[in-house]
Amino acid sequence: MAPDTSTQIHNIGYRSYDGPRLGRAYARKSLFSQSLRGAYGLGRSAKSKVLPMILVAVMCVPALIIVAVAIAMPNSTELPLEYTSYALTTQVIVGLFLASQAPQSVSRDLRFKTVPLYFSRPIERVDYVLAKYAAMASALFILTATPLLIMWIGSLLAKFDFADQTKGFGQGLVSVLLLSLLFAGLGLVTAALTPRRGFGVAAIIAVLLIPFGAVTAVQGIASSTGNTGAIEWMGLFSPITLIDGVQTAFLGATSEFPGGEGPSAGVGVVYLLVALGLIVGSYAALMARYRKAGL
């Protein structure tokens, strides 16, 4: 019988890799960068850029109008809106950005079951969670801090007091940093509960808006009945009113609560502890979620 010559061995050039191994730090940095860019549609399709860029533009337009009004009024000595009030006033835009981008950041990995592929590399669960959390918080910080920067530059062009405006700008940055950390944690935890992006979007909007509506209604009732002592305590039950309470107690902000009845410094400590507890709790919840998802 003639030998079988149909089987052949081909040398297709596989060689061992002798270059540097970049390790976990590089992988974590790359995941952070990719996730942050993805939040604004960078590196994705043109369609993916439309919504985040529209929201950025809508977020910045009021700041430009405020600056234009301040410069046009010759006797004006300060901006018509406080730095610390801007994010609270535009909270719907911030919520829409978070609801649209948090599921994009984590839901696709769950839906297409790519999380175990991440963990098969040097990257570990803590690296994945830290990178995603930091990227989402950074994206929100960029969104909320950019209008404040526009207002600060505009105040300098209008020749307002430099020290006063810089102090207000700094207080505003601290406020939006806390807001970004809190909202990013809540948004990512909510989005990570389901691989369905649509469900994640609806759930995040509900987490942000339903408590705010309920708290505002109860505070209004308390104010109308003269029970002003309950107003400051009710603010603990909504993410946006938590930020309002912290910045009123410690950053010299004017409270958006009914009648301007913001928390005192003593109650403000409780607000701060609850906000920090939610941030730490969100991180812990994400770690627990990806302990299972990484299997």
mmCIF file of C-alpha atoms in Angstrom:
data_model
loop_
_atom_site.group_PDB
_atom_site.id
_atom_site.type_symbol
_atom_site.label_atom_id
_atom_site.label_comp_id
_atom_site.label_asym_id
_atom_site.label_seq_id
_atom_site.Cartn_x
_atom_site.Cartn_y
_atom_site.Cartn_z
ATOM 1 C CA MET A 1 0.000 0.000 0.000
ATOM 2 C CA ALA A 2 1.326 3.459 -0.921
ATOM 3 C CA PRO A 3 2.036 5.810 2.005
ATOM 4 C CA ASP A 4 -0.506 8.529 2.745
ATOM 5 C CA THR A 5 0.956 11.848 1.558
ATOM 6 C CA SER A 6 -2.122 14.009 2.312
ATOM 7 C CA THR A 7 -0.884 14.998 5.789
ATOM 8 C CA GLN A 8 1.701 17.772 5.844
ATOM 9 C CA ILE A 9 3.313 19.886 8.545
ATOM 10 C CA HIS A 10 3.501 23.607 7.792
ATOM 11 C CA ASN A 11 5.806 26.059 9.494
ATOM 12 C CA ILE A 12 3.661 29.220 9.744
ATOM 13 C CA GLY A 13 6.196 31.211 11.679
ATOM 14 C CA TYR A 14 5.073 30.999 15.316
ATOM 15 C CA ARG A 15 7.859 32.200 17.554
ATOM 16 C CA SER A 16 8.154 32.631 21.282
ATOM 17 C CA TYR A 17 7.751 36.171 22.648
ATOM 18 C CA ASP A 18 10.917 37.555 24.183
ATOM 19 C CA GLY A 19 9.765 41.157 24.755
ATOM 20 C CA PRO A 20 8.763 42.875 28.009
ATOM 21 C CA ARG A 21 5.734 41.690 29.965
ATOM 22 C CA LEU A 22 3.785 44.841 30.846
ATOM 23 C CA GLY A 23 1.744 43.176 33.598
ATOM 24 C CA ARG A 24 -1.297 44.176 35.635
ATOM 25 C CA ALA A 25 -0.575 47.883 35.939
ATOM 26 C CA TYR A 26 -0.500 48.371 32.184
ATOM 27 C CA ALA A 27 -3.608 46.246 31.705
ATOM 28 C CA ARG A 28 -5.465 48.215 34.382
ATOM 29 C CA LYS A 29 -4.392 51.512 32.832
ATOM 30 C CA SER A 30 -5.463 50.352 29.378
ATOM 31 C CA LEU A 31 -8.880 49.231 30.634
ATOM 32 C CA PHE A 32 -9.360 52.587 32.390
ATOM 33 C CA SER A 33 -8.381 54.530 29.280
ATOM 34 C CA GLN A 34 -10.576 52.408 27.013
ATOM 35 C CA SER A 35 -13.577 52.743 29.342
ATOM 36 C CA LEU A 36 -13.152 56.510 29.750
ATOM 37 C CA ARG A 37 -12.846 57.049 26.010
ATOM 38 C CA GLY A 38 -15.821 54.774 25.434
ATOM 39 C CA ALA A 39 -17.997 56.887 27.750
ATOM 40 C CA TYR A 40 -17.677 59.720 25.218
ATOM 41 C CA GLY A 41 -17.865 57.469 22.162
ATOM 42 C CA LEU A 42 -14.187 57.883 21.315
ATOM 43 C CA GLY A 43 -12.817 54.867 19.493
ATOM 44 C CA ARG A 44 -16.356 53.722 18.740
ATOM 45 C CA SER A 45 -18.729 54.298 15.829
ATOM 46 C CA ALA A 46 -19.948 57.772 14.882
ATOM 47 C CA LYS A 47 -23.422 56.823 16.120
ATOM 48 C CA SER A 48 -22.013 56.127 19.584
ATOM 49 C CA LYS A 49 -20.561 59.644 19.802
ATOM 50 C CA VAL A 50 -23.829 61.476 19.146
ATOM 51 C CA LEU A 51 -25.591 61.199 22.513
ATOM 52 C CA PRO A 52 -22.624 61.845 24.853
ATOM 53 C CA MET A 53 -21.445 64.807 22.792
ATOM 54 C CA ILE A 54 -24.951 66.274 22.715
ATOM 55 C CA LEU A 55 -25.175 65.933 26.491
ATOM 56 C CA VAL A 56 -21.775 67.613 26.915
ATOM 57 C CA ALA A 57 -22.935 70.495 24.709
ATOM 58 C CA VAL A 58 -26.237 70.833 26.578
ATOM 59 C CA MET A 59 -24.325 70.761 29.864
ATOM 60 C CA CYS A 60 -22.037 73.603 28.778
ATOM 61 C CA VAL A 61 -24.550 75.919 27.061
ATOM 62 C CA PRO A 62 -26.082 77.264 30.318
ATOM 63 C CA ALA A 63 -22.579 78.048 31.607
ATOM 64 C CA LEU A 64 -21.845 80.043 28.461
ATOM 65 C CA ILE A 65 -25.139 81.926 28.844
ATOM 66 C CA ILE A 66 -24.339 82.690 32.490
ATOM 67 C CA VAL A 67 -20.934 84.061 31.494
ATOM 68 C CA ALA A 68 -22.435 86.142 28.681
ATOM 69 C CA VAL A 69 -25.025 87.652 31.033
ATOM 70 C CA ALA A 70 -22.396 88.409 33.677
ATOM 71 C CA ILE A 71 -20.133 90.161 31.171
ATOM 72 C CA ALA A 72 -23.032 92.101 29.587
ATOM 73 C CA MET A 73 -24.189 93.544 32.933
ATOM 74 C CA PRO A 74 -21.791 96.395 33.767
ATOM 75 C CA ASN A 75 -22.666 96.623 37.466
ATOM 76 C CA SER A 76 -22.521 92.885 38.146
ATOM 77 C CA THR A 77 -20.001 91.704 40.738
ATOM 78 C CA GLU A 78 -20.724 87.967 40.772
ATOM 79 C CA LEU A 79 -22.153 85.201 38.620
ATOM 80 C CA PRO A 80 -25.948 84.762 38.694
ATOM 81 C CA LEU A 81 -25.551 81.083 39.694
ATOM 82 C CA GLU A 82 -23.282 79.598 42.344
ATOM 83 C CA TYR A 83 -20.678 77.054 41.282
ATOM 84 C CA THR A 84 -22.090 74.552 43.762
ATOM 85 C CA SER A 85 -25.606 74.929 42.344
ATOM 86 C CA TYR A 86 -24.762 74.123 38.733
ATOM 87 C CA ALA A 87 -24.688 70.312 38.966
ATOM 88 C CA LEU A 88 -27.886 70.287 41.021
ATOM 89 C CA THR A 89 -29.621 72.473 38.441
ATOM 90 C CA THR A 90 -28.507 70.235 35.565
ATOM 91 C CA GLN A 91 -28.960 66.932 37.392
ATOM 92 C CA VAL A 92 -31.260 65.556 34.676
ATOM 93 C CA ILE A 93 -28.459 65.864 32.102
ATOM 94 C CA VAL A 94 -25.994 64.189 34.471
ATOM 95 C CA GLY A 95 -28.499 61.394 35.099
ATOM 96 C CA LEU A 96 -29.088 60.838 31.373
ATOM 97 C CA PHE A 97 -25.350 60.662 30.731
ATOM 98 C CA LEU A 98 -24.879 58.120 33.512
ATOM 99 C CA ALA A 99 -27.891 56.067 32.417
ATOM 100 C CA SER A 100 -26.662 55.914 28.833
ATOM 101 C CA GLN A 101 -22.987 55.184 29.511
ATOM 102 C CA ALA A 102 -22.838 53.020 32.653
ATOM 103 C CA PRO A 103 -24.603 50.063 30.946
ATOM 104 C CA GLN A 104 -22.329 50.504 27.930
ATOM 105 C CA SER A 105 -19.328 50.207 30.246
ATOM 106 C CA VAL A 106 -20.288 46.972 32.011
ATOM 107 C CA SER A 107 -23.418 45.381 30.519
ATOM 108 C CA ARG A 108 -21.819 44.352 27.238
ATOM 109 C CA ASP A 109 -19.060 42.437 29.020
ATOM 110 C CA LEU A 110 -21.731 40.540 30.952
ATOM 111 C CA ARG A 111 -23.990 39.977 27.953
ATOM 112 C CA PHE A 112 -21.231 38.615 25.723
ATOM 113 C CA LYS A 113 -19.562 36.764 28.644
ATOM 114 C CA THR A 114 -16.167 38.375 28.086
ATOM 115 C CA VAL A 115 -15.464 39.002 31.788
ATOM 116 C CA PRO A 116 -13.756 35.582 32.253
ATOM 117 C CA LEU A 117 -11.472 36.494 29.331
ATOM 118 C CA TYR A 118 -10.323 39.602 31.186
ATOM 119 C CA PHE A 119 -9.562 37.549 34.281
ATOM 120 C CA SER A 120 -7.657 34.934 32.298
ATOM 121 C CA ARG A 121 -4.960 37.559 31.776
ATOM 122 C CA PRO A 122 -2.781 39.174 34.465
ATOM 123 C CA ILE A 123 -5.699 41.473 35.297
ATOM 124 C CA GLU A 124 -7.657 40.483 38.398
ATOM 125 C CA ARG A 125 -11.123 41.247 39.692
ATOM 126 C CA VAL A 126 -9.989 44.237 41.744
ATOM 127 C CA ASP A 127 -8.234 45.707 38.683
ATOM 128 C CA TYR A 128 -11.371 45.406 36.567
ATOM 129 C CA VAL A 129 -13.624 47.000 39.195
ATOM 130 C CA LEU A 130 -11.178 49.827 39.972
ATOM 131 C CA ALA A 131 -10.656 50.624 36.287
ATOM 132 C CA LYS A 132 -14.365 50.676 35.493
ATOM 133 C CA TYR A 133 -15.252 52.682 38.603
ATOM 134 C CA ALA A 134 -12.463 55.220 38.070
ATOM 135 C CA ALA A 135 -13.338 55.603 34.382
ATOM 136 C CA MET A 136 -17.030 56.237 35.034
ATOM 137 C CA ALA A 137 -16.291 58.667 37.874
ATOM 138 C CA SER A 138 -13.747 60.485 35.685
ATOM 139 C CA ALA A 139 -16.239 60.747 32.817
ATOM 140 C CA LEU A 140 -18.837 62.258 35.148
ATOM 141 C CA PHE A 141 -16.263 64.614 36.659
ATOM 142 C CA ILE A 142 -15.266 65.876 33.216
ATOM 143 C CA LEU A 143 -18.937 66.390 32.359
ATOM 144 C CA THR A 144 -19.721 68.334 35.545
ATOM 145 C CA ALA A 145 -16.438 70.210 36.008
ATOM 146 C CA THR A 146 -16.178 71.588 32.462
ATOM 147 C CA PRO A 147 -19.096 74.057 32.887
ATOM 148 C CA LEU A 148 -17.583 75.220 36.178
ATOM 149 C CA LEU A 149 -14.294 75.902 34.400
ATOM 150 C CA ILE A 150 -16.174 77.917 31.760
ATOM 151 C CA MET A 151 -17.880 79.945 34.500
ATOM 152 C CA TRP A 152 -14.584 80.562 36.311
ATOM 153 C CA ILE A 153 -12.820 81.746 33.161
ATOM 154 C CA GLY A 154 -15.830 83.928 32.347
ATOM 155 C CA SER A 155 -15.762 85.472 35.827
ATOM 156 C CA LEU A 156 -12.122 86.411 35.323
ATOM 157 C CA LEU A 157 -12.937 87.964 31.943
ATOM 158 C CA ALA A 158 -15.682 89.944 33.663
ATOM 159 C CA LYS A 159 -13.024 91.100 36.179
ATOM 160 C CA PHE A 160 -14.800 89.731 39.241
ATOM 161 C CA ASP A 161 -12.840 89.266 42.459
ATOM 162 C CA PHE A 162 -10.218 86.595 41.750
ATOM 163 C CA ALA A 163 -9.991 85.172 45.272
ATOM 164 C CA ASP A 164 -13.759 84.959 45.714
ATOM 165 C CA GLN A 165 -14.319 83.297 42.340
ATOM 166 C CA THR A 166 -11.442 80.854 42.806
ATOM 167 C CA LYS A 167 -12.778 79.854 46.214
ATOM 168 C CA GLY A 168 -16.242 79.245 44.743
ATOM 169 C CA PHE A 169 -14.718 77.321 41.830
ATOM 170 C CA GLY A 170 -12.766 75.112 44.240
ATOM 171 C CA GLN A 171 -15.878 74.425 46.311
ATOM 172 C CA GLY A 172 -17.747 73.511 43.155
ATOM 173 C CA LEU A 173 -15.010 71.072 42.115
ATOM 174 C CA VAL A 174 -15.129 69.332 45.498
ATOM 175 C CA SER A 175 -18.900 69.048 45.198
ATOM 176 C CA VAL A 176 -18.887 67.551 41.695
ATOM 177 C CA LEU A 177 -16.045 65.190 42.630
ATOM 178 C CA LEU A 178 -18.173 63.725 45.419
ATOM 179 C CA LEU A 179 -21.184 63.639 43.092
ATOM 180 C CA SER A 180 -19.166 61.827 40.407
ATOM 181 C CA LEU A 181 -17.937 59.155 42.825
ATOM 182 C CA LEU A 182 -21.414 58.614 44.275
ATOM 183 C CA PHE A 183 -23.301 58.552 40.977
ATOM 184 C CA ALA A 184 -20.672 56.377 39.263
ATOM 185 C CA GLY A 185 -20.898 53.753 42.017
ATOM 186 C CA LEU A 186 -24.695 53.658 42.034
ATOM 187 C CA GLY A 187 -24.878 53.614 38.237
ATOM 188 C CA LEU A 188 -22.343 50.827 37.757
ATOM 189 C CA VAL A 189 -23.867 48.630 40.468
ATOM 190 C CA THR A 190 -27.307 49.034 38.911
ATOM 191 C CA ALA A 191 -26.019 48.366 35.394
ATOM 192 C CA ALA A 192 -24.006 45.329 36.514
ATOM 193 C CA LEU A 193 -27.132 43.614 37.825
ATOM 194 C CA THR A 194 -28.398 42.893 34.313
ATOM 195 C CA PRO A 195 -26.713 42.149 30.980
ATOM 196 C CA ARG A 196 -29.606 43.876 29.188
ATOM 197 C CA ARG A 197 -28.607 47.444 28.410
ATOM 198 C CA GLY A 198 -32.178 48.708 28.127
ATOM 199 C CA PHE A 199 -33.055 47.414 31.571
ATOM 200 C CA GLY A 200 -29.913 49.014 32.963
ATOM 201 C CA VAL A 201 -30.790 52.421 31.490
ATOM 202 C CA ALA A 202 -34.311 52.333 32.937
ATOM 203 C CA ALA A 203 -33.093 51.099 36.329
ATOM 204 C CA ILE A 204 -30.462 53.843 36.671
ATOM 205 C CA ILE A 205 -32.979 56.563 35.822
ATOM 206 C CA ALA A 206 -35.340 55.077 38.410
ATOM 207 C CA VAL A 207 -32.599 54.921 41.088
ATOM 208 C CA LEU A 208 -31.787 58.606 40.590
ATOM 209 C CA LEU A 209 -35.188 60.159 39.934
ATOM 210 C CA ILE A 210 -37.692 58.202 42.028
ATOM 211 C CA PRO A 211 -35.961 58.827 45.408
ATOM 212 C CA PHE A 212 -35.420 62.484 44.483
ATOM 213 C CA GLY A 213 -39.088 62.965 43.595
ATOM 214 C CA ALA A 214 -40.258 61.215 46.752
ATOM 215 C CA VAL A 215 -37.870 63.142 49.017
ATOM 216 C CA THR A 216 -38.784 66.478 47.419
ATOM 217 C CA ALA A 217 -42.494 65.771 47.860
ATOM 218 C CA VAL A 218 -42.125 64.785 51.517
ATOM 219 C CA GLN A 219 -39.900 67.800 52.204
ATOM 220 C CA GLY A 220 -42.511 70.058 50.619
ATOM 221 C CA ILE A 221 -45.216 68.578 52.831
ATOM 222 C CA ALA A 222 -43.025 68.982 55.913
ATOM 223 C CA SER A 223 -42.330 72.608 55.028
ATOM 224 C CA SER A 224 -46.000 73.426 54.460
ATOM 225 C CA THR A 225 -46.979 71.882 57.811
ATOM 226 C CA GLY A 226 -44.237 73.693 59.701
ATOM 227 C CA ASN A 227 -42.264 70.530 60.472
ATOM 228 C CA THR A 228 -38.969 72.026 59.318
ATOM 229 C CA GLY A 229 -36.884 69.683 61.475
ATOM 230 C CA ALA A 230 -37.786 66.735 59.249
ATOM 231 C CA ILE A 231 -36.617 68.465 56.068
ATOM 232 C CA GLU A 232 -32.897 68.019 56.674
ATOM 233 C CA TRP A 233 -33.247 64.371 57.703
ATOM 234 C CA MET A 234 -35.334 63.439 54.649
ATOM 235 C CA GLY A 235 -32.478 64.555 52.417
ATOM 236 C CA LEU A 236 -30.541 61.443 53.418
ATOM 237 C CA PHE A 237 -32.731 59.259 51.193
ATOM 238 C CA SER A 238 -31.823 60.568 47.738
ATOM 239 C CA PRO A 239 -28.423 60.731 46.011
ATOM 240 C CA ILE A 240 -28.795 64.291 44.750
ATOM 241 C CA THR A 241 -30.115 65.637 48.064
ATOM 242 C CA LEU A 242 -27.180 63.947 49.797
ATOM 243 C CA ILE A 243 -24.840 66.083 47.695
ATOM 244 C CA ASP A 244 -26.974 69.139 48.413
ATOM 245 C CA GLY A 245 -26.719 68.505 52.154
ATOM 246 C CA VAL A 246 -22.955 67.946 52.159
ATOM 247 C CA GLN A 247 -22.166 71.071 50.183
ATOM 248 C CA THR A 248 -24.603 73.153 52.239
ATOM 249 C CA ALA A 249 -23.013 72.019 55.499
ATOM 250 C CA PHE A 250 -19.349 72.213 54.496
ATOM 251 C CA LEU A 251 -18.929 74.149 51.226
ATOM 252 C CA GLY A 252 -20.936 77.279 51.912
ATOM 253 C CA ALA A 253 -23.592 76.424 49.318
ATOM 254 C CA THR A 254 -27.171 77.636 49.319
ATOM 255 C CA SER A 255 -29.489 74.691 49.932
ATOM 256 C CA GLU A 256 -32.119 73.734 47.374
ATOM 257 C CA PHE A 257 -34.296 72.285 50.145
ATOM 258 C CA PRO A 258 -37.723 73.934 50.701
ATOM 259 C CA GLY A 259 -37.221 77.247 52.451
ATOM 260 C CA GLY A 260 -33.456 76.845 52.168
ATOM 261 C CA GLU A 261 -33.539 74.615 55.257
ATOM 262 C CA GLY A 262 -30.262 72.812 54.643
ATOM 263 C CA PRO A 263 -28.553 70.642 57.263
ATOM 264 C CA SER A 264 -26.357 72.120 59.965
ATOM 265 C CA ALA A 265 -22.703 71.123 60.281
ATOM 266 C CA GLY A 266 -23.612 68.421 62.812
ATOM 267 C CA VAL A 267 -26.225 66.821 60.573
ATOM 268 C CA GLY A 268 -23.901 67.433 57.633
ATOM 269 C CA VAL A 269 -21.467 64.934 59.146
ATOM 270 C CA VAL A 270 -24.204 62.313 58.876
ATOM 271 C CA TYR A 271 -24.760 63.300 55.228
ATOM 272 C CA LEU A 272 -21.059 62.945 54.494
ATOM 273 C CA LEU A 273 -20.834 59.560 56.223
ATOM 274 C CA VAL A 274 -23.863 58.258 54.308
ATOM 275 C CA ALA A 275 -22.414 59.482 51.005
ATOM 276 C CA LEU A 276 -19.021 57.904 51.700
ATOM 277 C CA GLY A 277 -20.752 54.730 52.905
ATOM 278 C CA LEU A 278 -22.650 54.481 49.618
ATOM 279 C CA ILE A 279 -19.433 54.951 47.642
ATOM 280 C CA VAL A 280 -17.606 52.244 49.595
ATOM 281 C CA GLY A 281 -20.694 50.031 49.515
ATOM 282 C CA SER A 282 -20.969 50.411 45.740
ATOM 283 C CA TYR A 283 -17.351 49.322 45.345
ATOM 284 C CA ALA A 284 -17.939 46.321 47.621
ATOM 285 C CA ALA A 285 -21.109 45.401 45.698
ATOM 286 C CA LEU A 286 -19.206 45.508 42.401
ATOM 287 C CA MET A 287 -16.469 43.296 43.833
ATOM 288 C CA ALA A 288 -19.106 40.799 44.973
ATOM 289 C CA ARG A 289 -20.877 40.935 41.613
ATOM 290 C CA TYR A 290 -17.707 40.191 39.655
ATOM 291 C CA ARG A 291 -16.698 37.410 41.976
ATOM 292 C CA LYS A 292 -19.594 35.500 40.419
ATOM 293 C CA ALA A 293 -19.404 36.985 36.925
ATOM 294 C CA GLY A 294 -15.727 36.135 36.603
ATOM 295 C CA LEU A 295 -16.290 32.394 36.936
#
